[in-house]
mmCIF file of C-alpha atoms in Angstrom:
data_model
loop_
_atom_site.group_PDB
_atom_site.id
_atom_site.type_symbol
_atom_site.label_atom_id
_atom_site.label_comp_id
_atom_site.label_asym_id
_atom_site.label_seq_id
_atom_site.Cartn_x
_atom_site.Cartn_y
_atom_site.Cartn_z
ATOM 1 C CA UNK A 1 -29.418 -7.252 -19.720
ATOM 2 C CA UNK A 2 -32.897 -8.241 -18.765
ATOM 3 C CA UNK A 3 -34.577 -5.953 -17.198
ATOM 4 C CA UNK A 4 -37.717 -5.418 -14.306
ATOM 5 C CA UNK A 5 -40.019 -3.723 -13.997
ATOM 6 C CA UNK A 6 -41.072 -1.874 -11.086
ATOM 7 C CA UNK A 7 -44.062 0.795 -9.720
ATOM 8 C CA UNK A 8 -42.764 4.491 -9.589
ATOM 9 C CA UNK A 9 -44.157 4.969 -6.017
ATOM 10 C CA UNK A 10 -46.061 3.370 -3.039
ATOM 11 C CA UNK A 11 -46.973 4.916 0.327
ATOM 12 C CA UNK A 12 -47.221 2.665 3.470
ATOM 13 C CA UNK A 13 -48.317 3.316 7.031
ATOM 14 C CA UNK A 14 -45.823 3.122 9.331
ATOM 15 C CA UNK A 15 -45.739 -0.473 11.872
ATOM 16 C CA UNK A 16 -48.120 -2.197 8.883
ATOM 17 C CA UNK A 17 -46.368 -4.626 6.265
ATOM 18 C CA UNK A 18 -45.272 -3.828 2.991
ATOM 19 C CA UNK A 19 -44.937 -5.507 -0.707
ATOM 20 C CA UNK A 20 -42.868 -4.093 -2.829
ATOM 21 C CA UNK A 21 -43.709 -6.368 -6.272
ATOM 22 C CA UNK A 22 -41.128 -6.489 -9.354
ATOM 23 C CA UNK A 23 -41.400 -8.104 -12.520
ATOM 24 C CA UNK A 24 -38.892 -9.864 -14.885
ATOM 25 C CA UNK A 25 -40.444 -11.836 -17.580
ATOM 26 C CA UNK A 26 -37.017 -12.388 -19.177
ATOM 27 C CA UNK A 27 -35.321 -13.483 -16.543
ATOM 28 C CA UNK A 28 -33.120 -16.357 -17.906
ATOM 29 C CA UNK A 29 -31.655 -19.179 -15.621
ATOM 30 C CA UNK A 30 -28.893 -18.014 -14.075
ATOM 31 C CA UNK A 31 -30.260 -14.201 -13.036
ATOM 32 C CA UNK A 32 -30.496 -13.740 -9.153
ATOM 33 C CA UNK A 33 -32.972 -11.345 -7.861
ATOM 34 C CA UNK A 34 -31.422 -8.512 -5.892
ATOM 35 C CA UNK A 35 -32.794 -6.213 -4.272
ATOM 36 C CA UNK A 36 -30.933 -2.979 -2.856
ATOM 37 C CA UNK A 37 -32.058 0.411 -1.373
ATOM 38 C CA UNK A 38 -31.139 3.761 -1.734
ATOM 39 C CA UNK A 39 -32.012 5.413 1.547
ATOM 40 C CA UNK A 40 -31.629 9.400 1.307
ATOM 41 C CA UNK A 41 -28.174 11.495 0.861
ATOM 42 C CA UNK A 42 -26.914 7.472 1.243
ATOM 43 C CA UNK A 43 -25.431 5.286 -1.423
ATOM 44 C CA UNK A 44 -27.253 1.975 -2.370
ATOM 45 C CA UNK A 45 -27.458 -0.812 0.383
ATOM 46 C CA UNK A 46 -27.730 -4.401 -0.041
ATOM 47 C CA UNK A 47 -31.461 -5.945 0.921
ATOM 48 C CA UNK A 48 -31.456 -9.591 -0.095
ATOM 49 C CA UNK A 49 -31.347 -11.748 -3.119
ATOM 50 C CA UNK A 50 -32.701 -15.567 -4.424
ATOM 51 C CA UNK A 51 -32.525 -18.107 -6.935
ATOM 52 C CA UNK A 52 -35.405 -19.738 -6.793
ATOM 53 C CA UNK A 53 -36.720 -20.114 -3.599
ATOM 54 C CA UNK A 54 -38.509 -17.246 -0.830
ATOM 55 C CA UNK A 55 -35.505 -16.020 1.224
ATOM 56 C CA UNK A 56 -35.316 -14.250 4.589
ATOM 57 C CA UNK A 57 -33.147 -12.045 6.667
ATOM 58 C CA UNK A 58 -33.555 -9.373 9.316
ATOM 59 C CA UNK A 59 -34.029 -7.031 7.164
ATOM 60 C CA UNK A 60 -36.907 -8.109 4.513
ATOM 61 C CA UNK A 61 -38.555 -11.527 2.706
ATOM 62 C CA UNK A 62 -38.174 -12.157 -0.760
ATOM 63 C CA UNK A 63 -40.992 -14.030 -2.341
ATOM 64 C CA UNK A 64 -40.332 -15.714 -5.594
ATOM 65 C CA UNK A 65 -43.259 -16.515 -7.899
ATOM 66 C CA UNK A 66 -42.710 -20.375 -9.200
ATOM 67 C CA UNK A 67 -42.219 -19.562 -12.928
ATOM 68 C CA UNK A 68 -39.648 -16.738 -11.683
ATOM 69 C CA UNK A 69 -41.239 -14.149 -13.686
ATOM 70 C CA UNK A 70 -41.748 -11.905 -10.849
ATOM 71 C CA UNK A 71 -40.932 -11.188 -6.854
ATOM 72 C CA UNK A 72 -41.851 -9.232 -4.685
ATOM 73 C CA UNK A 73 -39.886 -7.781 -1.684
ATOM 74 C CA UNK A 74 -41.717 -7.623 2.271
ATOM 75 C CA UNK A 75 -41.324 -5.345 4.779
ATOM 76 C CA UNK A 76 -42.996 -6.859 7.785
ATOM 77 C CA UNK A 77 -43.441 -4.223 9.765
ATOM 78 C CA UNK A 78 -42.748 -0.578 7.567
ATOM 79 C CA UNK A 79 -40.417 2.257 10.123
ATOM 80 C CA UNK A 80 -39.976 5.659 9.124
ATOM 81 C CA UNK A 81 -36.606 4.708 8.456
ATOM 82 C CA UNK A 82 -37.680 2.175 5.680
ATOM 83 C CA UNK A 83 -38.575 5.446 3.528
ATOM 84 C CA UNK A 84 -36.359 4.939 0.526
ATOM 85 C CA UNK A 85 -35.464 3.799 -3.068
ATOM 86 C CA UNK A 86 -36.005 0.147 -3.612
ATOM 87 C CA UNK A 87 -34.258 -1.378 -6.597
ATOM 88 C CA UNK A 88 -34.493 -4.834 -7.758
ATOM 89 C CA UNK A 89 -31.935 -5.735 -9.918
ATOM 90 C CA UNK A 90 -31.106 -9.169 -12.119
ATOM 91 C CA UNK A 91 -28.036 -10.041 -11.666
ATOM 92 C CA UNK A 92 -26.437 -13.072 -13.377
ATOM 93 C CA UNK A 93 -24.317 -15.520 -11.110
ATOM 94 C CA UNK A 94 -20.479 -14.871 -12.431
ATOM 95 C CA UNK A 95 -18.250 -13.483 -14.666
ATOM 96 C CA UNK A 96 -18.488 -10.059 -17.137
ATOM 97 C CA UNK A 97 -22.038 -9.890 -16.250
ATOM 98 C CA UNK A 98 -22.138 -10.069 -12.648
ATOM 99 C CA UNK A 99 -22.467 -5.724 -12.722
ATOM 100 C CA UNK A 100 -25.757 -4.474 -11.110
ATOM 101 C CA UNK A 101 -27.573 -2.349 -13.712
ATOM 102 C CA UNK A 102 -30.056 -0.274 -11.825
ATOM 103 C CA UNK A 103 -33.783 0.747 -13.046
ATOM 104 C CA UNK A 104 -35.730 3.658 -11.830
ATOM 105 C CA UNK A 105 -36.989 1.889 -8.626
ATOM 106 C CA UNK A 106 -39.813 1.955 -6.624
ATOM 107 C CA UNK A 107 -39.918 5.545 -3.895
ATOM 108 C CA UNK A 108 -41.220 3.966 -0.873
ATOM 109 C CA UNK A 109 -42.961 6.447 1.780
ATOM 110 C CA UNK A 110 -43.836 6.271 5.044
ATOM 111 C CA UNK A 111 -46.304 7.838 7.088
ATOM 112 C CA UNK A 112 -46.518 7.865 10.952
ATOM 113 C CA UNK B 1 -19.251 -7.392 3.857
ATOM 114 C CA UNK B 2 -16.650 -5.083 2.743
ATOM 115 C CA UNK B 3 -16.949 -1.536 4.001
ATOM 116 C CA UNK B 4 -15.802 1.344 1.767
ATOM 117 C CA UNK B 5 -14.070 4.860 2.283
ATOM 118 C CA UNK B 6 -14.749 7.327 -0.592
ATOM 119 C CA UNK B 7 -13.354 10.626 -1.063
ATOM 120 C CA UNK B 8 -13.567 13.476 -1.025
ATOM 121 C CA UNK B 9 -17.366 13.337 -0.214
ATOM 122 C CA UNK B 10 -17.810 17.075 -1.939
ATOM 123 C CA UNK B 11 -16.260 19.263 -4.263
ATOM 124 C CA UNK B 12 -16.619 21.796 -5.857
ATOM 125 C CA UNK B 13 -14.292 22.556 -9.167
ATOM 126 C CA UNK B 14 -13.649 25.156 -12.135
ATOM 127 C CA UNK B 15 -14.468 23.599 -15.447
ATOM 128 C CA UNK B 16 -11.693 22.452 -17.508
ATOM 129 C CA UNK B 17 -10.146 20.972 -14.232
ATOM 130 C CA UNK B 18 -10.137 17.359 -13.507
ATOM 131 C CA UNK B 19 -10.976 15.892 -10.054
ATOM 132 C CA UNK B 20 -9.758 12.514 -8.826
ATOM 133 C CA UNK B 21 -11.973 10.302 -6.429
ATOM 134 C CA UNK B 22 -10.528 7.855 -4.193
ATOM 135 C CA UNK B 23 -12.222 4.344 -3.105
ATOM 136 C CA UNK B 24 -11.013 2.221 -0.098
ATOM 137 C CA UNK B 25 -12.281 -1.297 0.445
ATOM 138 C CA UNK B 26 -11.301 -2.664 3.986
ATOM 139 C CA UNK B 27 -11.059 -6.360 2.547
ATOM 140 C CA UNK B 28 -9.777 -7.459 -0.885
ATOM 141 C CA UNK B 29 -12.527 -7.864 -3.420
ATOM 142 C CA UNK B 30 -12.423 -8.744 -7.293
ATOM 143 C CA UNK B 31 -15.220 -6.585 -8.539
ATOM 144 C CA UNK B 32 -14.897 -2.890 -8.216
ATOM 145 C CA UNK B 33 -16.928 -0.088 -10.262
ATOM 146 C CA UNK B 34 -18.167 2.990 -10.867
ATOM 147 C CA UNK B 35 -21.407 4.519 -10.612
ATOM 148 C CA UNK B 36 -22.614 8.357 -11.651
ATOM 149 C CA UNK B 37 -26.177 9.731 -9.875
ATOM 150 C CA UNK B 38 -27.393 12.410 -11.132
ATOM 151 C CA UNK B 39 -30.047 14.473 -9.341
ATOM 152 C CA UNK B 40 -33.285 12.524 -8.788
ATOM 153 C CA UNK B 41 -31.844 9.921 -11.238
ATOM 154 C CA UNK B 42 -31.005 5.874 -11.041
ATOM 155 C CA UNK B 43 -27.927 4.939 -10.563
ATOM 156 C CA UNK B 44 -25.624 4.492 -14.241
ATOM 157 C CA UNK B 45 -22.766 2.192 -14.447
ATOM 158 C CA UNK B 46 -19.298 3.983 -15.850
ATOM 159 C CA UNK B 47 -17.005 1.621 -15.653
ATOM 160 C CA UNK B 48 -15.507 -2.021 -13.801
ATOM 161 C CA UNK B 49 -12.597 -1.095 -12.470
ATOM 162 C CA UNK B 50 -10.114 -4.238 -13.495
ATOM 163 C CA UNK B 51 -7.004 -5.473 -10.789
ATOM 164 C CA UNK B 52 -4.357 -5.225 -13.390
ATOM 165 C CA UNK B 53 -5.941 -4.444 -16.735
ATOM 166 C CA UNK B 54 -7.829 -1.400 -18.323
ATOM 167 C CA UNK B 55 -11.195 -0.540 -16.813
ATOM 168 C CA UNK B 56 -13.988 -1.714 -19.052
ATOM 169 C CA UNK B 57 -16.434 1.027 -19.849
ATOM 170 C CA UNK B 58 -20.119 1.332 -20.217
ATOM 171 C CA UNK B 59 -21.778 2.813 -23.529
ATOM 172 C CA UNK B 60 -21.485 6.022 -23.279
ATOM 173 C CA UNK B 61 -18.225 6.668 -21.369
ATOM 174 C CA UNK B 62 -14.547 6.643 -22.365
ATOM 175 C CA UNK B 63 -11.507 6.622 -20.701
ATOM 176 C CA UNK B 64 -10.472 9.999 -21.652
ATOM 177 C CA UNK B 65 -13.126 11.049 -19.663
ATOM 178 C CA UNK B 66 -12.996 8.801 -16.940
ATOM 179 C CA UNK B 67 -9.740 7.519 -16.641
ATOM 180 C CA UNK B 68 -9.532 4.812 -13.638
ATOM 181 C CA UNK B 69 -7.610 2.729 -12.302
ATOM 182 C CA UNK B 70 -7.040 -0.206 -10.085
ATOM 183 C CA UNK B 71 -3.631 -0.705 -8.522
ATOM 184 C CA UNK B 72 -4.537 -3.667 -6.082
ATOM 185 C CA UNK B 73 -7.395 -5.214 -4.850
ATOM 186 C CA UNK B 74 -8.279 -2.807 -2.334
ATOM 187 C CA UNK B 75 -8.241 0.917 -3.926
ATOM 188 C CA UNK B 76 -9.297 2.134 -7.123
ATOM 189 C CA UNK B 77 -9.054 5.525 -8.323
ATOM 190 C CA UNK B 78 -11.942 7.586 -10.760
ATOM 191 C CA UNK B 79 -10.693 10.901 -12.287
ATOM 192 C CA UNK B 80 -13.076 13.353 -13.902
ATOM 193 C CA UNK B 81 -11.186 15.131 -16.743
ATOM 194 C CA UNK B 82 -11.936 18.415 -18.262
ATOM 195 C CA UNK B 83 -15.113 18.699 -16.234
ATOM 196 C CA UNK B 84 -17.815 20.911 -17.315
ATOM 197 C CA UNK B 85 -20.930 21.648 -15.810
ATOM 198 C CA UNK B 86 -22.650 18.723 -17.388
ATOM 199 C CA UNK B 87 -20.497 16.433 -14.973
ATOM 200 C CA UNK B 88 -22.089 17.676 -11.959
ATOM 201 C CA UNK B 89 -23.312 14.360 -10.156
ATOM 202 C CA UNK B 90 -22.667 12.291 -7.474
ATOM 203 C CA UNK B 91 -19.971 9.403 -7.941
ATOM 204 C CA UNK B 92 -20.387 6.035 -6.436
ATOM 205 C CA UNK B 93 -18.126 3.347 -5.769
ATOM 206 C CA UNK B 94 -19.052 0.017 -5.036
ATOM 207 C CA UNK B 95 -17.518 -3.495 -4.135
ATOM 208 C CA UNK B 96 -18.586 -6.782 -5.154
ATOM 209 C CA UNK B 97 -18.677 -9.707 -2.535
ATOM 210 C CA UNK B 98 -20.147 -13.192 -2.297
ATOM 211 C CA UNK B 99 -23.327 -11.605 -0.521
ATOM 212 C CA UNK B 100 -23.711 -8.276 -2.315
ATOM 213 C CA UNK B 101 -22.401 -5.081 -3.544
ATOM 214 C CA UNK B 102 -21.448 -2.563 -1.322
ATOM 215 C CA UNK B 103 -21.286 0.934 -1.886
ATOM 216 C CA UNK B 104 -19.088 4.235 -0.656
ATOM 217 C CA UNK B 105 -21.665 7.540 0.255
ATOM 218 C CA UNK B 106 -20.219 8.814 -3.002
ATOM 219 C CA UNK B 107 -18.705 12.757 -3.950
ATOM 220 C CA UNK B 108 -20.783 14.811 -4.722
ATOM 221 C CA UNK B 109 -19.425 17.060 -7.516
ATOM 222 C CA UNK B 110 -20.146 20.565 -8.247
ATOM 223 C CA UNK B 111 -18.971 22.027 -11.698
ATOM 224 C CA UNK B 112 -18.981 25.842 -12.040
#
């Protein structure tokens, strides 16, 4: 499975934005970036994901890098309740291999 | 996306007893699995839990251990046989779908 690469920790004042970078310099073709959080006491919780191109929701952006090496996930404006494991995860499109494997994952803390 | 009912959510067994955990998917989904936490830990993939065929297990786990299975495409089943204390964790389910994976809040098992 390729595998990223993420930052153990990262602290972030609350109502200010927040990057969250990954990389994955083996990321082949057909790997979508996922990203997923682990909020406390919780099970895992689907953020976003993309291909190719920067993605948004109401919950985060996704900014892909043009060579696809690496991403990085934003938090426009960091809550209290944000504070939580952050996982980005290849996944490839189909089949056998379309199981998340999870890294260690980035512990993101907020302060008020 | 698919919203899942796990149980029990906390045990606590004798070793040399088995437990079995129940998953729930309101919606009929293709990819099922199983994860194990273990304190302060990632997540680590046991098994995909296969409609109609034998789960398929990660290194690392058999199914004498971890016997599953996967009656429709709604419920799958994870028993933990012959536990000992080393099988203290947290069990997760989780559900594929078109967007993402969701997961259950996971049992939290207690081995004494």
């Amino acid at each position: 499975d390729a595998k990223t690469t993420q930052p153990n920790s990262m602290e972030s004042n609350e109502e200010e934005p927040v990057h969250l970078p990954c990389n994955h310099s083996t990321i082949s073709g057909t790997d979508y970036i996922h990203w997923y959080r682990q909020l406390p006491s919780q099970g895992p919780e689907y953020v976003i994901h993309g291909l190719t191109s920067n993605v948004n929701n109401r919950m985060a952006s996704l900014a892909i890098a043009e060579d696809r090496k690496s991403s990085t996930l934003i938090l426009h404006r960091a809550t209290l309740r944000d504070a939580a494991v952050y996982y980005c995860i290849l996944r490839a499109y189909t089949g056998a291999n379309s199981k998340l494997t999870f890294g260690k994952g980035i512990t993101l803390s907020v302060r008020p | 996306s698919a919203v899942i009912s796990q149980k029990p959510s906390r045990d606590i067994c004798q070793r040399g007893t088995s437990l079995t955990i129940q998953c729930q998917v309101d919606s009929q989904v293709t990819m099922m699995f199983w994860y194990r936490q273990q304190p302060g830990q990632s997540l680590t993939l046991i098994a995909t839990a296969n409609q109609g065929s034998e789960a398929t297990y990660e290194s690392g786990f058999v199914i004498d251990k971890f016997p599953i299975s996967r009656p429709n495409l709604t419920f799958s089943t994870l028993t933990v046989s012959n536990m000992s204390p080393e099988d203290s964790s947290i069990y997760l389910c989780s559900a594929g779908g078109s967007l993402g994976y969701t997961f259950g809040s996971g049992t939290r098992l207690t081995v004494v």
